[in-house]
């Protein structure tokens, strides 16, 4: 076989192509230097890349058989929330036996089409299961479909997905929240028992709040991100969404834990308690801190009142409820912008959803498909992503990574401020969102209105993505027939206390 012709992995550049790159980079290489660089590429670089191309990389396991499934018909697609229907089971009688599960379409399921809400990935089918998918199947979970998410997961509303808007089960004229919109709508609408979401700026908690379910963004690194599409590697989270705290804890128990050396987001000494066995320990003697700055952002007075009333009820379960101020919280979303929007542009668009400067497993087929999509059809991106791309490229050209780097440095101060408050209080409580579910935009909406709809609800959710603290939203009550979310934030890797407080509130409702 070695004598047979096969297409090279890399096309060698021409002198003219290298000269143009030199000019673009301002290097001003002389013709002799270009010739030498070309020779080095042909003799060294090209051979090295060909060798890497020919080698077999380690693959994520696909342990259980399945069929590709099918695209749902409109009549079988409540709330327009399913992207793809499937029927994948392991036959095992584990912790999730009898539970149906929806998987956000930013998370790979082998043999099932994956679109990440975007035409950029249209036609891509992964050949691997994300680690969280394998863990669900290992414990007997029944995966029945991929849930619709926002285009590239970059919107807090539910109107940017290329397959159409996802509708809120409480009022189908309103947003289901984003970006894990389909997961929240299907759980809230009793179409699936459990769902996986992803959260980089609030994308588990926003739709969970709008739809009135329980959604948990775990501590950064608790749940492996292996096999999911990345927005920015320092804020990537996967987590559970469910109708009850019990089921939320159960799914977390299954998906959390160290993934070998595949995910560098995870600490090496990570251990996972059995959350479900600790849920009902009670919260007598616990100290609850109402985060004053979190209430500052409320744009609707009823949201503030519902959350305050709900939090005060925890005193009935034996907790002490007081107020705490963390002034740094007011700048949390600003720092998130520098990290997640500017950094996300590099990771999502320039690095085609892979990120860089990290060890661990890379989903190379997902990278290739994303790169191909961004190269051939970037015009198909929604206005929310075009905003991110243009902003990110401009700042990058003018200032490099200055603001990203400074944002990461300032984030250490923000994280320390939360940690200091959590030395005094066991959890912090604040409204998940500044308002209830908004009306979906209608045809003819201005671009400014679309931006408003997509990005103005992140004040309280985004800061905990960059700080990495666990943050759970639970329905605090209703106003005008719409759910209002209450967010419970805990110490790093203390999901147990967060879940216990949520469970105590659930019992009081």
Coordinates of N, CA and C in Angstrom, one line a residue, residues 101-224:
X101 N -34.4 11.3 29.0 CA -33.4 12.4 29.1 C -33.3 13.1 27.7
X102 N -33.3 14.4 27.7 CA -33.0 15.2 26.6 C -31.6 15.8 26.7
X103 N -30.9 15.8 25.6 CA -29.5 16.3 25.5 C -29.4 17.5 24.7
X104 N -28.9 18.6 25.3 CA -28.8 19.9 24.5 C -27.9 19.6 23.3
X105 N -28.3 20.2 22.2 CA -27.7 19.9 20.9 C -26.3 20.6 20.8
X106 N -25.7 21.1 21.8 CA -24.3 21.4 21.8 C -23.4 20.3 22.3
X107 N -24.0 19.2 22.7 CA -23.4 18.1 23.3 C -23.4 16.9 22.4
X108 N -22.3 16.2 22.1 CA -22.3 15.2 21.1 C -22.9 13.9 21.5
X109 N -23.7 13.3 20.6 CA -24.3 12.0 20.8 C -23.9 11.2 19.5
X110 N -23.1 10.2 19.6 CA -22.6 9.5 18.4 C -23.7 9.0 17.5
X111 N -23.6 9.3 16.2 CA -24.5 8.8 15.2 C -25.8 9.6 15.1
X112 N -25.9 10.7 15.9 CA -27.1 11.5 15.9 C -26.6 12.9 15.4
X113 N -27.3 13.5 14.4 CA -26.9 14.8 13.9 C -26.8 15.8 15.0
X114 N -25.9 16.8 14.8 CA -25.6 17.8 15.8 C -25.5 19.1 15.1
X115 N -26.3 20.1 15.5 CA -26.3 21.4 14.8 C -25.9 22.6 15.6
X116 N -25.9 22.4 17.0 CA -25.6 23.5 17.9 C -26.4 24.7 17.6
X117 N -27.6 24.5 17.1 CA -28.6 25.6 16.8 C -28.2 26.4 15.6
X118 N -27.2 26.0 14.8 CA -26.6 26.9 13.8 C -26.5 26.2 12.4
X119 N -26.7 26.9 11.4 CA -26.5 26.4 10.0 C -25.0 26.2 9.8
X120 N -24.2 26.8 10.7 CA -22.7 26.5 10.6 C -22.4 25.0 10.7
X121 N -23.1 24.3 11.5 CA -22.8 22.9 11.7 C -23.8 22.0 11.0
X122 N -24.7 22.5 10.1 CA -25.7 21.7 9.4 C -25.0 20.6 8.7
X123 N -25.5 19.3 8.8 CA -24.9 18.2 8.1 C -23.9 17.4 8.9
X124 N -23.5 17.9 10.1 CA -22.5 17.2 10.9 C -23.1 16.2 11.8
X125 N -22.5 15.0 11.9 CA -22.9 13.9 12.8 C -21.6 13.5 13.5
X126 N -21.6 13.6 14.8 CA -20.4 13.2 15.6 C -20.3 11.7 15.6
X127 N -19.1 11.2 15.7 CA -18.8 9.8 15.8 C -18.5 9.3 17.3
X128 N -18.7 10.2 18.2 CA -18.4 10.0 19.6 C -19.5 10.4 20.5
X129 N -19.5 9.9 21.7 CA -20.4 10.3 22.8 C -19.6 11.2 23.7
X130 N -20.2 12.4 24.1 CA -19.7 13.2 25.2 C -19.6 12.3 26.4
X131 N -18.7 12.6 27.3 CA -18.6 11.8 28.5 C -19.9 11.8 29.4
X132 N -20.6 13.0 29.4 CA -21.8 13.0 30.2 C -22.9 12.1 29.6
X133 N -22.9 12.0 28.3 CA -23.8 11.1 27.6 C -23.6 9.6 28.0
X134 N -22.3 9.2 27.9 CA -21.9 7.9 28.3 C -22.3 7.6 29.8
X135 N -22.1 8.6 30.7 CA -22.5 8.4 32.1 C -24.0 8.2 32.3
X136 N -24.8 8.9 31.5 CA -26.2 8.8 31.6 C -26.7 7.4 31.1
X137 N -26.1 6.9 30.0 CA -26.4 5.6 29.6 C -25.9 4.5 30.5
X138 N -24.8 4.7 31.1 CA -24.2 3.7 32.0 C -25.2 3.5 33.2
X139 N -25.9 4.6 33.6 CA -26.8 4.5 34.7 C -28.3 4.3 34.3
X140 N -28.5 3.8 33.1 CA -29.8 3.4 32.6 C -30.7 4.5 32.1
X141 N -30.2 5.7 31.9 CA -31.0 6.8 31.4 C -31.4 6.5 29.9
X142 N -32.6 6.9 29.6 CA -33.1 6.7 28.2 C -33.1 8.0 27.5
X143 N -32.1 8.2 26.6 CA -32.0 9.4 25.8 C -33.0 9.4 24.6
X144 N -33.9 10.3 24.6 CA -34.9 10.3 23.6 C -34.8 11.5 22.6
X145 N -33.8 12.3 22.7 CA -33.6 13.3 21.7 C -32.6 14.4 22.0
X146 N -32.3 15.2 21.0 CA -31.4 16.3 21.1 C -32.3 17.6 21.2
X147 N -32.1 18.4 22.2 CA -32.9 19.6 22.4 C -32.4 20.8 21.7
X148 N -33.3 21.6 21.2 CA -32.9 22.8 20.5 C -32.1 23.8 21.4
X149 N -31.1 24.4 20.9 CA -30.4 25.5 21.6 C -30.2 26.7 20.7
X150 N -29.9 27.8 21.3 CA -29.7 29.0 20.5 C -28.5 28.8 19.5
X151 N -28.5 29.6 18.5 CA -27.4 29.5 17.5 C -26.0 29.8 18.1
X152 N -25.2 28.7 18.1 CA -23.9 28.7 18.7 C -24.0 29.0 20.2
X153 N -25.2 28.8 20.8 CA -25.4 28.9 22.2 C -25.1 30.3 22.7
X154 N -25.3 31.3 21.8 CA -24.9 32.7 22.2 C -26.1 33.6 22.2
X155 N -27.1 33.3 23.0 CA -28.2 34.2 23.3 C -28.9 33.8 24.5
X156 N -29.4 34.8 25.3 CA -30.2 34.5 26.5 C -31.7 34.4 26.2
X157 N -32.1 34.7 25.0 CA -33.5 34.5 24.6 C -33.6 33.2 23.8
X158 N -34.8 33.0 23.1 CA -34.9 31.7 22.4 C -35.4 32.0 21.0
X159 N -34.8 32.9 20.3 CA -35.3 33.2 18.9 C -34.2 33.1 17.9
X160 N -32.9 32.8 18.2 CA -31.9 32.8 17.2 C -31.6 31.5 16.6
X161 N -32.2 30.4 17.1 CA -31.9 29.1 16.6 C -32.3 29.0 15.1
X162 N -31.6 28.4 14.3 CA -31.9 28.3 12.8 C -33.1 27.5 12.5
X163 N -33.6 26.7 13.5 CA -34.8 25.9 13.3 C -36.0 26.6 13.8
X164 N -35.8 27.8 14.2 CA -37.0 28.6 14.6 C -37.0 28.8 16.1
X165 N -37.9 29.8 16.6 CA -37.9 30.1 18.0 C -38.5 28.9 18.9
X166 N -38.0 28.8 20.1 CA -38.5 27.9 21.1 C -39.5 28.6 22.0
X167 N -40.6 28.0 22.2 CA -41.8 28.7 22.8 C -41.8 28.3 24.3
X168 N -42.2 29.2 25.1 CA -42.3 29.0 26.6 C -43.6 28.3 26.9
X169 N -43.6 27.1 27.6 CA -44.8 26.4 27.9 C -45.8 27.1 28.7
X170 N -45.4 28.1 29.4 CA -46.4 28.9 30.2 C -47.1 30.0 29.4
X171 N -46.5 30.4 28.2 CA -47.1 31.3 27.3 C -46.3 31.3 26.1
X172 N -46.9 30.7 25.0 CA -46.1 30.4 23.8 C -45.8 31.6 23.0
X173 N -46.2 32.8 23.4 CA -45.8 34.0 22.8 C -44.5 34.6 23.4
X174 N -44.1 33.9 24.4 CA -42.9 34.4 25.2 C -41.7 33.5 25.0
X175 N -40.5 34.1 25.3 CA -39.3 33.4 25.2 C -39.2 32.3 26.3
X176 N -38.6 31.2 25.9 CA -38.2 30.1 26.8 C -36.9 30.3 27.5
X177 N -36.2 31.4 27.1 CA -34.9 31.7 27.6 C -33.8 30.9 26.8
X178 N -32.6 31.3 26.9 CA -31.5 30.7 26.2 C -30.2 30.5 27.0
X179 N -29.3 29.7 26.6 CA -29.4 29.1 25.3 C -29.9 27.7 25.4
X180 N -30.1 27.1 26.6 CA -30.6 25.7 26.7 C -32.1 25.7 26.7
X181 N -32.7 26.4 25.7 CA -34.1 26.7 25.6 C -34.9 25.4 25.5
X182 N -34.5 24.5 24.5 CA -35.3 23.3 24.3 C -35.3 22.4 25.5
X183 N -34.2 22.3 26.2 CA -34.1 21.5 27.4 C -35.1 22.0 28.5
X184 N -35.2 23.3 28.7 CA -36.1 23.9 29.7 C -37.5 23.7 29.3
X185 N -37.8 24.0 28.1 CA -39.2 23.9 27.6 C -39.8 22.5 27.7
X186 N -39.0 21.5 27.3 CA -39.4 20.1 27.3 C -39.6 19.6 28.8
X187 N -38.7 20.0 29.7 CA -38.8 19.6 31.1 C -40.1 20.3 31.7
X188 N -40.2 21.6 31.4 CA -41.3 22.3 32.0 C -42.7 21.8 31.4
X189 N -42.6 21.4 30.2 CA -43.9 20.9 29.5 C -44.1 19.4 29.7
X190 N -43.4 18.8 30.6 CA -43.6 17.3 31.0 C -43.4 16.4 29.8
X191 N -42.5 16.8 28.9 CA -42.2 15.9 27.7 C -41.0 15.1 27.9
X192 N -40.2 15.4 28.9 CA -39.0 14.6 29.2 C -38.7 14.8 30.7
X193 N -38.2 13.8 31.4 CA -38.0 13.8 32.8 C -36.8 14.7 33.2
X194 N -35.7 14.6 32.5 CA -34.5 15.3 32.8 C -33.8 15.8 31.5
X195 N -33.0 16.8 31.7 CA -32.3 17.3 30.5 C -30.9 17.8 30.9
X196 N -30.0 17.8 29.9 CA -28.7 18.4 30.0 C -28.7 19.8 29.4
X197 N -28.1 20.7 30.1 CA -27.9 22.1 29.6 C -26.4 22.4 29.6
X198 N -26.1 23.5 29.0 CA -24.7 24.1 29.1 C -24.9 25.6 29.5
X199 N -23.8 26.1 30.2 CA -23.9 27.4 30.8 C -22.6 28.1 30.7
X200 N -22.5 29.2 29.9 CA -21.4 30.0 29.9 C -21.7 31.5 30.3
X201 N -22.9 31.8 30.3 CA -23.3 33.2 30.7 C -24.7 33.1 31.5
X202 N -25.2 31.9 31.6 CA -26.5 31.7 32.3 C -27.4 30.8 31.6
X203 N -26.8 30.1 30.6 CA -27.7 29.3 29.6 C -28.4 28.1 30.2
X204 N -28.1 27.7 31.4 CA -28.9 26.7 32.1 C -30.0 27.5 32.9
X205 N -29.5 28.5 33.6 CA -30.4 29.2 34.6 C -31.4 30.1 34.0
X206 N -31.0 30.7 32.9 CA -32.0 31.7 32.2 C -33.2 30.9 31.8
X207 N -33.1 29.9 30.9 CA -34.3 29.2 30.5 C -35.0 28.5 31.7
X208 N -34.3 28.0 32.6 CA -34.9 27.3 33.8 C -35.8 28.3 34.6
X209 N -35.3 29.5 34.7 CA -36.0 30.6 35.4 C -37.3 31.0 34.6
X210 N -37.1 31.2 33.3 CA -38.2 31.6 32.5 C -39.3 30.5 32.4
X211 N -38.9 29.3 32.5 CA -39.8 28.1 32.3 C -40.2 27.5 33.7
X212 N -39.7 28.0 34.8 CA -40.1 27.6 36.1 C -39.6 26.2 36.6
X213 N -38.4 25.8 36.2 CA -37.9 24.5 36.6 C -36.6 24.7 37.4
X214 N -36.0 23.6 37.8 CA -34.8 23.7 38.6 C -33.6 23.5 37.6
X215 N -32.6 24.4 37.6 CA -31.5 24.3 36.8 C -30.2 24.6 37.5
X216 N -29.2 23.8 37.4 CA -28.0 24.0 38.2 C -26.8 24.1 37.3
X217 N -26.1 25.3 37.4 CA -24.8 25.4 36.9 C -23.8 25.0 38.0
X218 N -23.2 23.8 37.8 CA -22.3 23.3 38.8 C -21.0 24.2 39.0
X219 N -20.2 23.9 40.0 CA -18.9 24.5 40.1 C -18.1 24.2 38.9
X220 N -17.3 25.2 38.4 CA -16.5 25.0 37.2 C -15.6 23.8 37.4
X221 N -15.7 22.8 36.5 CA -14.8 21.6 36.6 C -15.5 20.4 37.3
X222 N -16.6 20.6 37.9 CA -17.2 19.4 38.6 C -17.7 18.4 37.6
X223 N -18.4 18.9 36.5 CA -18.9 18.0 35.5 C -18.0 18.1 34.2
X224 N -17.5 17.0 33.7 CA -16.6 17.1 32.6 C -17.3 17.7 31.3

